Short mmCIF file of C-alpha atoms in Angstrom, two decimals:
data_model
loop_
_atom_site.label_atom_id
_atom_site.label_comp_id
_atom_site.label_asym_id
_atom_site.label_seq_id
_atom_site.Cartn_x
_atom_site.Cartn_y
_atom_site.Cartn_z
CA MET A 1 104.10 -194.27 68.46
CA LEU A 2 102.45 -194.54 71.79
CA GLU A 3 105.48 -197.24 73.41
CA ASN A 4 108.06 -194.14 72.68
CA PHE A 5 106.04 -191.56 74.92
CA GLY A 6 105.72 -194.20 77.32
CA TYR A 7 109.83 -194.37 78.21
CA ILE A 8 109.13 -190.67 78.65
CA GLY A 9 106.27 -191.89 81.21
CA ILE A 10 109.21 -194.63 82.43
CA PHE A 11 111.78 -191.36 82.58
CA LEU A 12 108.97 -188.97 84.43
CA ILE A 13 108.70 -191.80 87.06
CA ALA A 14 111.70 -191.83 88.24
CA ALA A 15 112.64 -188.53 87.69
CA LEU A 16 110.03 -187.88 90.79
CA GLY A 17 110.86 -191.52 92.01
CA PHE A 18 114.29 -189.81 92.48
CA ALA A 19 113.48 -185.95 93.60
CA ILE A 20 110.38 -187.50 96.91
CA SER A 21 113.80 -190.21 97.45
CA THR A 22 116.24 -187.46 98.38
CA ILE A 23 113.67 -185.23 100.00
CA THR A 24 112.27 -188.00 102.07
CA LEU A 25 115.21 -189.69 102.54
CA PRO A 26 116.71 -187.32 105.37
CA ILE A 27 113.98 -186.82 107.74
CA LEU A 28 113.25 -190.86 107.58
CA LEU A 29 116.91 -191.35 108.65
CA ARG A 30 116.13 -188.30 111.07
CA ARG A 31 113.32 -189.79 112.80
CA PHE A 32 114.77 -193.80 113.07
CA HIS A 33 117.35 -191.93 115.16
CA ILE A 34 120.66 -192.75 112.09
CA VAL A 35 122.01 -189.42 111.74
CA PRO A 36 122.84 -188.11 115.21
CA LYS A 37 121.60 -184.27 115.25
CA LYS A 38 124.22 -181.73 116.91
CA PRO A 39 121.96 -178.62 116.04
CA ASN A 40 124.49 -174.59 116.22
CA PRO A 41 123.58 -171.54 115.28
CA VAL A 42 126.12 -171.60 112.42
CA LYS A 43 125.44 -174.75 111.24
CA SER A 44 121.86 -174.21 110.36
CA SER A 45 122.25 -170.76 109.57
CA THR A 46 120.71 -170.83 106.02
CA TYR A 47 124.54 -169.90 104.42
CA GLU A 48 126.93 -171.82 106.57
CA CYS A 49 129.54 -170.54 104.67
CA GLY A 50 127.81 -166.90 103.00
CA MET A 51 125.92 -164.12 103.98
CA ASP A 52 122.69 -163.91 104.89
CA THR A 53 120.80 -162.09 102.30
CA VAL A 54 118.96 -158.81 102.90
CA GLY A 55 114.88 -157.65 101.95
CA LYS A 56 112.77 -159.64 100.98
CA SER A 57 113.55 -162.42 97.37
CA ARG A 58 111.10 -160.87 95.50
CA VAL A 59 111.37 -157.35 93.63
CA GLN A 60 109.96 -156.35 91.12
CA PHE A 61 111.57 -156.92 87.89
CA ASN A 62 112.62 -154.35 85.75
CA PHE A 63 110.19 -154.03 82.79
CA ARG A 64 112.79 -154.20 79.49
CA TYR A 65 112.71 -158.20 80.35
CA TYR A 66 109.10 -158.11 79.14
CA PHE A 67 110.39 -157.74 75.22
CA TYR A 68 112.59 -160.62 75.58
CA ALA A 69 109.19 -161.90 76.53
CA LEU A 70 107.44 -161.02 73.15
CA LEU A 71 109.53 -162.02 71.19
CA PHE A 72 109.83 -165.26 72.80
CA VAL A 73 106.67 -165.67 72.30
CA VAL A 74 106.78 -165.04 69.04
CA PHE A 75 109.55 -167.25 68.31
CA ASP A 76 107.52 -169.98 69.59
CA ILE A 77 104.36 -169.27 67.32
CA GLN A 78 107.02 -170.34 64.74
CA VAL A 79 108.79 -172.91 66.02
CA VAL A 80 105.44 -174.65 66.42
CA PHE A 81 105.38 -174.12 62.57
CA LEU A 82 109.11 -175.07 62.06
CA TYR A 83 108.91 -178.65 63.70
CA PRO A 84 105.66 -180.49 60.89
CA TRP A 85 108.18 -179.12 57.89
CA ALA A 86 111.42 -179.89 59.82
CA VAL A 87 110.14 -183.11 60.09
CA ALA A 88 108.41 -183.40 56.31
CA LEU A 89 111.68 -181.26 54.01
CA GLY A 90 112.35 -184.55 52.87
CA GLU A 91 109.46 -184.92 51.25
CA LEU A 92 108.32 -181.15 50.53
CA LYS A 93 111.56 -180.63 48.92
CA LEU A 94 112.61 -177.48 46.95
CA PHE A 95 109.19 -175.58 47.38
CA GLY A 96 108.74 -176.50 51.77
CA PHE A 97 112.21 -175.09 52.07
CA LEU A 98 111.55 -172.13 49.45
CA GLU A 99 108.03 -171.47 51.84
CA MET A 100 109.78 -171.60 54.89
CA LEU A 101 112.70 -169.22 53.68
CA ALA A 102 109.00 -167.36 52.78
CA PHE A 103 107.11 -167.07 56.76
CA PHE A 104 110.85 -165.99 57.82
CA SER A 105 112.29 -163.63 56.01
CA ILE A 106 108.57 -161.76 56.28
CA LEU A 107 109.03 -162.99 59.99
CA ILE A 108 112.64 -160.76 60.30
CA VAL A 109 111.23 -157.47 59.73
CA GLY A 110 109.97 -157.08 62.52
CA PHE A 111 112.97 -159.00 64.31
CA LEU A 112 114.92 -156.46 62.48
CA TYR A 113 112.60 -153.99 64.02
CA ALA A 114 113.57 -154.55 67.95
CA TRP A 115 116.93 -155.01 67.41
CA ARG A 116 117.05 -150.92 65.03
CA LYS A 117 114.49 -149.59 67.91
CA GLY A 118 117.26 -150.80 70.37
CA VAL A 119 114.62 -152.37 72.25
CA LEU A 120 116.77 -155.72 73.74
CA GLU A 121 119.39 -153.25 74.70
CA TRP A 122 118.90 -150.58 77.12
CA LYS A 123 121.41 -148.17 79.09
CA MET B 1 98.80 -201.92 76.94
CA GLU B 2 95.18 -200.76 77.34
CA THR B 3 95.77 -201.40 81.24
CA GLY B 4 98.75 -198.65 80.85
CA ILE B 5 96.61 -196.30 78.64
CA ALA B 6 93.86 -196.64 81.05
CA ILE B 7 96.30 -196.50 84.16
CA SER B 8 97.98 -193.15 83.35
CA PHE B 9 94.60 -191.56 82.08
CA TRP B 10 93.57 -191.73 85.05
CA ILE B 11 96.85 -190.53 86.50
CA LEU B 12 97.01 -187.46 84.74
CA ALA B 13 93.40 -186.68 84.70
CA ALA B 14 93.78 -186.45 88.49
CA VAL B 15 96.75 -184.72 88.60
CA THR B 16 95.38 -182.08 85.59
CA ILE B 17 91.93 -181.39 88.03
CA ALA B 18 94.26 -180.94 91.25
CA SER B 19 96.27 -178.77 89.96
CA ALA B 20 93.57 -177.08 88.39
CA LEU B 21 92.06 -176.68 91.49
CA ALA B 22 95.13 -175.77 93.28
CA VAL B 23 95.20 -173.03 90.86
CA VAL B 24 92.11 -171.69 91.72
CA LEU B 25 92.67 -171.58 95.85
CA PHE B 26 96.13 -170.60 96.37
CA ARG B 27 96.66 -167.61 97.90
CA ASN B 28 100.16 -166.91 96.71
CA ILE B 29 99.26 -166.25 92.64
CA PHE B 30 102.94 -167.82 91.42
CA HIS B 31 102.17 -170.54 93.07
CA ALA B 32 98.78 -171.11 91.35
CA ALA B 33 100.82 -170.15 88.19
CA LEU B 34 103.48 -172.45 88.50
CA PHE B 35 100.36 -175.21 89.05
CA LEU B 36 99.24 -173.48 86.07
CA VAL B 37 102.04 -174.89 84.67
CA LEU B 38 101.68 -178.37 85.21
CA CYS B 39 97.99 -178.14 84.29
CA PHE B 40 98.81 -177.80 81.12
CA PHE B 41 101.55 -179.82 80.91
CA THR B 42 99.60 -183.32 82.35
CA ILE B 43 96.69 -181.92 79.06
CA ALA B 44 99.34 -183.10 76.74
CA GLY B 45 100.34 -186.07 78.51
CA ILE B 46 96.60 -186.41 77.75
CA PHE B 47 97.01 -185.16 74.31
CA VAL B 48 99.37 -188.33 74.20
CA ILE B 49 97.23 -190.43 75.25
CA LEU B 50 94.80 -189.86 73.01
CA SER B 51 97.20 -190.51 69.72
CA ALA B 52 97.49 -186.19 68.94
CA ASP B 53 101.37 -185.73 69.55
CA PHE B 54 101.92 -183.13 67.23
CA LEU B 55 98.68 -181.76 69.74
CA ALA B 56 100.53 -182.57 72.14
CA ALA B 57 104.16 -180.66 71.11
CA ALA B 58 102.12 -177.65 70.17
CA GLN B 59 100.52 -178.22 73.92
CA VAL B 60 104.15 -178.24 75.14
CA LEU B 61 105.72 -175.29 72.87
CA ILE B 62 103.12 -172.98 73.79
CA TYR B 63 101.44 -173.41 76.33
CA VAL B 64 103.70 -174.67 78.50
CA GLY B 65 106.24 -172.70 76.76
CA ALA B 66 104.83 -169.28 75.78
CA ILE B 67 101.44 -168.41 77.74
CA ALA B 68 103.02 -170.17 80.90
CA VAL B 69 106.33 -167.44 80.12
CA LEU B 70 104.38 -164.48 79.94
CA ILE B 71 102.14 -164.71 83.16
CA ILE B 72 105.34 -165.57 84.95
CA PHE B 73 107.15 -162.43 83.99
CA ALA B 74 103.51 -160.94 84.42
CA ILE B 75 103.66 -161.40 88.50
CA MET B 76 107.27 -161.24 88.28
CA LEU B 77 106.60 -157.34 87.06
CA THR B 78 103.64 -156.33 89.24
CA ARG B 79 104.78 -154.83 92.20
CA GLU B 80 101.66 -155.89 95.16
CA THR B 81 101.74 -159.87 94.18
CA GLN B 82 102.60 -161.41 97.76
CA ARG B 83 99.46 -159.85 99.68
CA GLY B 84 97.86 -162.96 96.80
CA SER B 85 94.29 -162.80 95.17
CA PRO B 86 92.35 -161.05 97.44
CA SER B 87 88.88 -163.35 97.66
CA GLY B 88 85.72 -160.73 96.24
CA ARG B 89 82.18 -160.62 96.50
CA LEU B 90 81.42 -162.51 93.70
CA ARG B 91 82.71 -165.70 95.15
CA LEU B 92 79.28 -167.12 95.29
CA PRO B 93 78.03 -166.40 91.80
CA ALA B 94 81.45 -168.16 90.67
CA LEU B 95 80.68 -170.82 92.37
CA MET B 96 77.04 -171.53 90.67
CA VAL B 97 78.29 -170.44 87.11
CA GLY B 98 80.97 -172.54 87.66
CA LEU B 99 79.01 -174.85 88.65
CA LEU B 100 76.67 -174.53 85.62
CA PHE B 101 79.11 -174.73 83.36
CA LEU B 102 80.24 -178.42 85.07
CA ALA B 103 76.51 -179.65 84.93
CA THR B 104 76.03 -178.76 81.59
CA MET B 105 79.30 -180.19 79.52
CA VAL B 106 78.25 -183.61 81.95
CA PHE B 107 74.85 -183.32 79.96
CA ILE B 108 76.70 -182.71 77.24
CA VAL B 109 79.06 -185.82 77.38
CA VAL B 110 77.06 -188.17 78.51
CA SER B 111 74.03 -186.99 76.24
CA THR B 112 76.04 -187.18 73.37
CA ASP B 113 75.74 -190.50 70.85
CA TRP B 114 79.63 -190.49 69.81
CA GLN B 115 80.74 -191.69 66.38
CA VAL B 116 83.48 -193.92 66.68
CA ILE B 117 85.67 -195.22 63.70
CA THR B 118 86.92 -198.30 63.20
CA GLU B 119 89.43 -196.50 61.00
CA ILE B 120 92.76 -196.10 63.05
CA PRO B 121 94.44 -193.10 63.00
CA ASP B 122 97.63 -191.83 61.48
CA GLN B 123 100.74 -192.05 63.66
CA PRO B 124 102.89 -190.66 64.22
CA THR B 125 100.33 -187.60 62.81
CA THR B 126 103.60 -184.76 62.28
CA SER B 127 104.52 -185.58 58.81
CA ALA B 128 100.46 -185.90 57.69
CA ILE B 129 99.77 -182.78 59.38
CA ALA B 130 103.26 -181.17 57.99
CA GLN B 131 102.64 -182.54 54.63
CA ALA B 132 98.67 -181.08 54.52
CA LEU B 133 100.06 -177.51 55.51
CA PHE B 134 103.26 -177.10 53.26
CA SER B 135 102.27 -178.77 50.33
CA GLY B 136 102.06 -177.23 46.92
CA GLU B 137 99.00 -178.81 46.19
CA GLU B 138 96.23 -179.47 47.77
CA GLY B 139 97.87 -177.13 51.21
CA PHE B 140 97.20 -173.98 53.23
CA VAL B 141 100.80 -172.02 51.64
CA LEU B 142 99.39 -168.32 50.90
CA PRO B 143 97.39 -168.86 54.96
CA PHE B 144 101.23 -170.23 56.07
CA GLU B 145 102.56 -166.47 55.00
CA ILE B 146 100.28 -164.76 56.20
CA ALA B 147 100.30 -166.27 59.00
CA ALA B 148 103.87 -164.61 59.54
CA ALA B 149 102.04 -161.10 58.08
CA LEU B 150 100.37 -161.53 61.42
CA LEU B 151 102.72 -162.79 63.64
CA LEU B 152 104.89 -159.56 62.31
CA ALA B 153 102.24 -157.20 63.06
CA ALA B 154 102.06 -158.54 66.52
CA ILE B 155 106.22 -158.11 67.13
CA ILE B 156 105.22 -154.33 65.85
CA GLY B 157 102.73 -153.78 67.47
CA ALA B 158 103.63 -154.77 70.53
CA ILE B 159 106.97 -153.19 70.41
CA VAL B 160 104.80 -149.67 69.82
CA LEU B 161 102.71 -150.54 72.63
CA VAL B 162 105.36 -151.31 75.21
CA ARG B 163 108.69 -149.28 73.71
CA GLU B 164 108.93 -145.82 76.39
CA ARG B 165 109.61 -142.65 74.68
#
């Protein structure tokens, strides 16, 4: 069991190594004068072929996005129940299936309410 | 195997503590939120080391997924986040309380006579948890359905509270 998670660890280390090496490699190559440095204003601008952005990148987001966050959180909690259920569905048989069906038919009311009240759309 | 677990534990513990400190000490609140996500994630790793694989999955789903999204949304929706977290007058008392809490925890961990079971725990745990939760005879079917009703109340309550009239 733990060995399988060990593979995730190896993947994480590989991903981290990739990220770090792609960041540090250009800096090291520059430092040891392997790559030349001939800057000009166009080359060192943020977007070489595009428009510079206007204003700050941090803006206040529309409040309506919060509905999506709230509904996502509820769905996320459903997934926590769904995950062990899906793992053991083979042994739980029809009873387990009906159980989850009841669970979802209760919760779908909330999503139907959200849909009917039109909180997921804006003008 | 044993040394591998020990090495990964110490790495995870170091990253957890470093990221937790970064959450408190960083001025930029968005960076602090991202470090909070890292902290949650490494705690999931510690759960994995403790052979609590379902707990690790739940940690990633709820904390790294839902709680982090809520916190980041809250930051994105707030207007004056550029100033970061200003230091208040309660800094020193907070430090004192924190140290006191740490001392209490360390004292409890050191002084408790921990019972160690020789039995090897169930692996993987997810299937066993599902059996205990959903099985017809000794499962928790009714609490499970009541949880659905609770979540329904949470959805409707959130919509009623947040919706503009």
